[in-house]
Amino acid sequence: MILNGIGQRIYADRQKLIEDFSTYDLREGEFGNMWFVTAIGTLIINMDRTLKVIPNYKKQEWKGVIEKQDYAGVFEFCFWRFGEYITIVVDDKLPTKNNKLLFCQSETREVFWCGLLEKAYAKVYGDYESLANGDAIDALVDFTGGVAERINLRDVNLKDEKRRATLFGKLKADRINEALIICYIQCIPEERGKELPQGFVLGHGYSITDFKEIINDKTQEKGQGSSKLLMIRLANPWVKDEWNGPWSAKSKEWQKLDPSLEAELQFSKDKGEFWMVFDDFLNHLTNVDICHIVKSSNEFKLHSEWTGRSGGCDYSSQSFLSNRQFIIEIHQDEDELHVSLEQHDIQPNKSHTGRTLNTIGYSVMKVAENRMYRLHIPGKLIEKPDMIKTRSVFGKTVLSRGRYVIIPCTKDQKEHGPFLLRLYTHGKANVWELTEEGPSTIWPCLSLPSMVTTLAVLSLEKIEKPEGSKDEDFTPKIVVQCEGEKVVSKIPLELNEKNEWETKSDFEHVKVTFYRKKPNQPIIIEVFNSNKIFDDFCCQARVIDNGGEEGTSIKCDVFGRKKEKYTKKSGFIHVFVQSSPDLQFL
């Protein structure tokens, strides 16, 4: 193997070192790196992103210098790595054998940008050998700073037509939002490169470039079944091998297409593009990987590490809550949370490191509205860990107002290593790590609380609007108070068959935790009717029972306040209360 300076031994013309970007002018090298060809072939679809990876490319170009002697023979590339962008500089020498490039290269002899990009990427990992078993979606994350979502089509129940339509709509929306999407047929390493009868090649990745939902009136007129077609366009960076089934370039389906729709289904055979019906796509492809370019209003990046205190992934085990805990507080009534959990790359084939990729996942739990310390008993599970042995995992979930704890975890307690947790929301939110187990003090004159109490408001029953309320609607909120601390939350009500106000069936319990120095004092729950100017007081309940460590459900009578403090009013408040003198019990 010889490292030749480009233009010295390989080619004399250096006119297009990093110019003439083309998605469909690529091929893998002698040692096989199909995944990298897939990654850069997909990247080039978004030229804005490409020019961030290769900054100031015109100034770096051979013909961009003022005079020939100004050419420095070095090139600059930019990659996103574990939460930050890094700059990599390489020279113009590429590995060759018998004057032929060994790794990623262009079909055009004088174009070298893909080989230089691969060399810079190999430098990030240490050497070319480290790229032997790479993953295209991970490379796209490194190129763009996006987040990776992996969909195994065999794990999704696609027999239902509505599920198929939902998946089609999701992928189409992701593409509109400038996500980079690839698909492939999963196979064992020994089968990579094998061509299937339908034209697909095992191990090759295909870029998804467009989605169309069309109504083919010509088909309907001939009585040939449903006229609605869900179409997906793929692009093959290798150009020569492509789909040969229905809606392929020479298929008879094009003759049945209404001429007015031809403009909707444009494709370039020279660029390896082809259309498929979405059902055929689902029947033949096994995996879809999506690199989301997240455009949420808020991004939170948290670096941490799985260490000796890692607790595994079994939500029901006592060790689970020894994992790292991160809290997110949602301020909107409803918001969509995007979660990306990423671990550092550790190549499985490098046995001398003594490490492999961890099997990772995360859980999301609803916790008390005023949670300040680490959890010691599980909260309400919103999303359970979906454990995958991969560099990163991704998920979305819609959350209502309140606080939630996110717990990144590994499958085995012995799996350690650094990780990056990225959270995205559309509305305002706060995020921080829970590190303290409970209240503490370094001052002898300050006493610690003697009891921790968790109270959950389960429902309101037959609560009436206050007399004289001018507001026709009843939009109550509750205020839970204990020793000067208060928590405010909304309570959605609806009228039942008896025209009585009761809590909606989908009501999310309001949960609060207090660390109490005076446990004999009651916890006060007040109900108000929310108005634009002044809130109308409805009633209050006083919770005296502490519930014990097992906890107990209580049906609380409600009363007035001040002069009506002992006047019983209509309705009840149902709560669950649990307490312990051990401040790290709850």
mmCIF file of C-alpha atoms in Angstrom, residues 270-421:
data_model
loop_
_atom_site.group_PDB
_atom_site.id
_atom_site.type_symbol
_atom_site.label_atom_id
_atom_site.label_comp_id
_atom_site.label_asym_id
_atom_site.label_seq_id
_atom_site.Cartn_x
_atom_site.Cartn_y
_atom_site.Cartn_z
ATOM 1 C CA ASP A 270 -29.024 8.231 -14.506
ATOM 2 C CA LYS A 271 -28.998 9.141 -10.817
ATOM 3 C CA GLY A 272 -30.202 5.728 -9.697
ATOM 4 C CA GLU A 273 -33.681 6.942 -8.730
ATOM 5 C CA PHE A 274 -36.767 4.734 -8.864
ATOM 6 C CA TRP A 275 -40.316 4.652 -7.501
ATOM 7 C CA MET A 276 -42.076 1.911 -5.555
ATOM 8 C CA VAL A 277 -45.528 1.411 -4.110
ATOM 9 C CA PHE A 278 -45.209 1.734 -0.339
ATOM 10 C CA ASP A 279 -46.600 -1.782 0.236
ATOM 11 C CA ASP A 280 -43.820 -3.246 -1.949
ATOM 12 C CA PHE A 281 -41.300 -1.182 -0.019
ATOM 13 C CA LEU A 282 -42.526 -2.677 3.265
ATOM 14 C CA ASN A 283 -42.477 -6.194 1.833
ATOM 15 C CA HIS A 284 -38.874 -6.062 0.606
ATOM 16 C CA LEU A 285 -36.938 -3.664 2.867
ATOM 17 C CA THR A 286 -36.296 -4.516 6.520
ATOM 18 C CA ASN A 287 -34.917 -1.338 8.103
ATOM 19 C CA VAL A 288 -35.323 2.427 7.908
ATOM 20 C CA ASP A 289 -32.841 4.776 9.609
ATOM 21 C CA ILE A 290 -33.650 8.467 10.010
ATOM 22 C CA CYS A 291 -31.262 11.297 10.841
ATOM 23 C CA HIS A 292 -33.507 14.031 12.241
ATOM 24 C CA ILE A 293 -32.318 17.615 11.977
ATOM 25 C CA VAL A 294 -34.205 18.711 15.085
ATOM 26 C CA LYS A 295 -35.672 22.213 14.942
ATOM 27 C CA SER A 296 -37.259 22.387 18.385
ATOM 28 C CA SER A 297 -37.135 25.648 20.306
ATOM 29 C CA ASN A 298 -35.125 24.223 23.198
ATOM 30 C CA GLU A 299 -32.178 21.828 23.250
ATOM 31 C CA PHE A 300 -30.626 20.429 26.418
ATOM 32 C CA LYS A 301 -27.329 18.516 26.341
ATOM 33 C CA LEU A 302 -26.274 16.541 29.402
ATOM 34 C CA HIS A 303 -22.973 14.663 29.565
ATOM 35 C CA SER A 304 -22.669 11.881 32.112
ATOM 36 C CA GLU A 305 -21.358 8.359 32.575
ATOM 37 C CA TRP A 306 -22.496 4.898 33.584
ATOM 38 C CA THR A 307 -20.160 3.929 36.405
ATOM 39 C CA GLY A 308 -20.069 1.439 39.252
ATOM 40 C CA ARG A 309 -23.447 2.677 40.498
ATOM 41 C CA SER A 310 -25.276 1.704 37.289
ATOM 42 C CA GLY A 311 -28.462 -0.165 38.083
ATOM 43 C CA GLY A 312 -29.328 -2.095 34.919
ATOM 44 C CA CYS A 313 -32.612 -1.837 33.002
ATOM 45 C CA ASP A 314 -35.096 -3.834 35.106
ATOM 46 C CA TYR A 315 -37.645 -1.229 36.120
ATOM 47 C CA SER A 316 -38.981 -3.443 38.929
ATOM 48 C CA SER A 317 -35.592 -4.169 40.518
ATOM 49 C CA GLN A 318 -34.301 -2.358 43.595
ATOM 50 C CA SER A 319 -31.107 -1.408 41.762
ATOM 51 C CA PHE A 320 -32.801 0.404 38.862
ATOM 52 C CA LEU A 321 -33.050 3.749 40.652
ATOM 53 C CA SER A 322 -29.313 3.764 41.343
ATOM 54 C CA ASN A 323 -28.892 4.863 37.703
ATOM 55 C CA ARG A 324 -28.370 8.517 36.835
ATOM 56 C CA GLN A 325 -31.587 10.536 37.106
ATOM 57 C CA PHE A 326 -32.423 13.654 35.106
ATOM 58 C CA ILE A 327 -35.521 15.749 35.657
ATOM 59 C CA ILE A 328 -37.387 17.764 33.030
ATOM 60 C CA GLU A 329 -40.106 20.237 33.933
ATOM 61 C CA ILE A 330 -42.675 20.893 31.184
ATOM 62 C CA HIS A 331 -44.262 24.355 31.414
ATOM 63 C CA GLN A 332 -46.861 24.065 28.638
ATOM 64 C CA ASP A 333 -50.172 22.254 29.069
ATOM 65 C CA GLU A 334 -48.828 19.762 26.507
ATOM 66 C CA ASP A 335 -45.492 19.425 24.730
ATOM 67 C CA GLU A 336 -43.660 16.856 22.620
ATOM 68 C CA LEU A 337 -40.364 15.662 24.062
ATOM 69 C CA HIS A 338 -37.626 14.268 21.793
ATOM 70 C CA VAL A 339 -35.000 12.133 23.535
ATOM 71 C CA SER A 340 -31.647 11.057 22.090
ATOM 72 C CA LEU A 341 -29.320 8.914 24.197
ATOM 73 C CA GLU A 342 -25.874 8.361 22.699
ATOM 74 C CA GLN A 343 -22.844 6.476 23.976
ATOM 75 C CA HIS A 344 -19.239 6.886 22.886
ATOM 76 C CA ASP A 345 -18.197 4.753 19.909
ATOM 77 C CA ILE A 346 -16.411 1.575 20.920
ATOM 78 C CA GLN A 347 -15.653 -0.676 17.978
ATOM 79 C CA PRO A 348 -16.794 -4.264 18.706
ATOM 80 C CA ASN A 349 -14.104 -5.749 16.432
ATOM 81 C CA LYS A 350 -11.250 -4.193 18.449
ATOM 82 C CA SER A 351 -10.938 -6.799 21.159
ATOM 83 C CA HIS A 352 -7.796 -5.249 22.608
ATOM 84 C CA THR A 353 -9.886 -2.407 24.035
ATOM 85 C CA GLY A 354 -11.728 -4.926 26.197
ATOM 86 C CA ARG A 355 -15.013 -3.156 25.493
ATOM 87 C CA THR A 356 -18.017 -3.454 23.196
ATOM 88 C CA LEU A 357 -21.004 -1.232 22.556
ATOM 89 C CA ASN A 358 -23.356 -1.251 25.519
ATOM 90 C CA THR A 359 -26.996 -2.250 25.167
ATOM 91 C CA ILE A 360 -28.727 1.005 26.108
ATOM 92 C CA GLY A 361 -32.149 2.568 26.616
ATOM 93 C CA TYR A 362 -34.008 5.029 28.820
ATOM 94 C CA SER A 363 -37.218 5.320 30.810
ATOM 95 C CA VAL A 364 -39.488 8.299 31.497
ATOM 96 C CA MET A 365 -41.466 8.535 34.753
ATOM 97 C CA LYS A 366 -44.016 11.057 36.014
ATOM 98 C CA VAL A 367 -43.012 12.338 39.449
ATOM 99 C CA ALA A 368 -44.168 14.819 42.074
ATOM 100 C CA GLU A 369 -44.794 18.368 40.858
ATOM 101 C CA ASN A 370 -42.171 19.690 43.279
ATOM 102 C CA ARG A 371 -39.636 16.845 43.106
ATOM 103 C CA MET A 372 -36.190 18.057 44.252
ATOM 104 C CA TYR A 373 -34.253 14.915 45.193
ATOM 105 C CA ARG A 374 -33.474 11.544 43.637
ATOM 106 C CA LEU A 375 -36.234 8.956 43.408
ATOM 107 C CA HIS A 376 -36.168 6.072 45.862
ATOM 108 C CA ILE A 377 -39.370 4.412 44.681
ATOM 109 C CA PRO A 378 -40.438 4.365 40.995
ATOM 110 C CA GLY A 379 -42.783 7.013 39.655
ATOM 111 C CA LYS A 380 -45.544 6.392 37.130
ATOM 112 C CA LEU A 381 -43.944 4.790 34.072
ATOM 113 C CA ILE A 382 -44.592 6.856 30.930
ATOM 114 C CA GLU A 383 -42.065 5.177 28.638
ATOM 115 C CA LYS A 384 -40.229 1.960 29.448
ATOM 116 C CA PRO A 385 -36.667 1.190 28.294
ATOM 117 C CA ASP A 386 -36.397 -0.282 24.799
ATOM 118 C CA MET A 387 -32.938 -1.799 25.063
ATOM 119 C CA ILE A 388 -30.832 -1.825 21.874
ATOM 120 C CA LYS A 389 -27.163 -2.580 21.315
ATOM 121 C CA THR A 390 -26.372 0.453 19.207
ATOM 122 C CA ARG A 391 -24.563 3.770 19.435
ATOM 123 C CA SER A 392 -27.720 5.775 20.076
ATOM 124 C CA VAL A 393 -31.436 5.397 20.759
ATOM 125 C CA PHE A 394 -34.170 7.916 20.016
ATOM 126 C CA GLY A 395 -37.784 8.435 20.986
ATOM 127 C CA LYS A 396 -40.673 10.898 21.086
ATOM 128 C CA THR A 397 -43.418 11.242 23.653
ATOM 129 C CA VAL A 398 -46.128 13.811 24.373
ATOM 130 C CA LEU A 399 -46.099 15.059 27.969
ATOM 131 C CA SER A 400 -48.510 17.202 29.945
ATOM 132 C CA ARG A 401 -47.442 19.964 32.304
ATOM 133 C CA GLY A 402 -45.357 18.747 35.240
ATOM 134 C CA ARG A 403 -42.076 17.106 36.198
ATOM 135 C CA TYR A 404 -40.668 13.890 34.783
ATOM 136 C CA VAL A 405 -37.559 11.874 35.545
ATOM 137 C CA ILE A 406 -35.551 10.395 32.667
ATOM 138 C CA ILE A 407 -33.276 7.477 33.536
ATOM 139 C CA PRO A 408 -30.660 6.403 30.946
ATOM 140 C CA CYS A 409 -29.682 2.791 31.574
ATOM 141 C CA THR A 410 -27.668 -0.154 30.314
ATOM 142 C CA LYS A 411 -28.965 -3.703 30.062
ATOM 143 C CA ASP A 412 -26.358 -5.037 32.478
ATOM 144 C CA GLN A 413 -25.113 -3.325 35.629
ATOM 145 C CA LYS A 414 -21.540 -4.128 34.565
ATOM 146 C CA GLU A 415 -21.829 -2.072 31.357
ATOM 147 C CA HIS A 416 -20.083 1.254 31.885
ATOM 148 C CA GLY A 417 -19.032 4.239 29.799
ATOM 149 C CA PRO A 418 -19.769 7.911 29.026
ATOM 150 C CA PHE A 419 -23.027 8.989 27.418
ATOM 151 C CA LEU A 420 -24.725 12.103 26.065
ATOM 152 C CA LEU A 421 -28.409 12.761 26.729
#
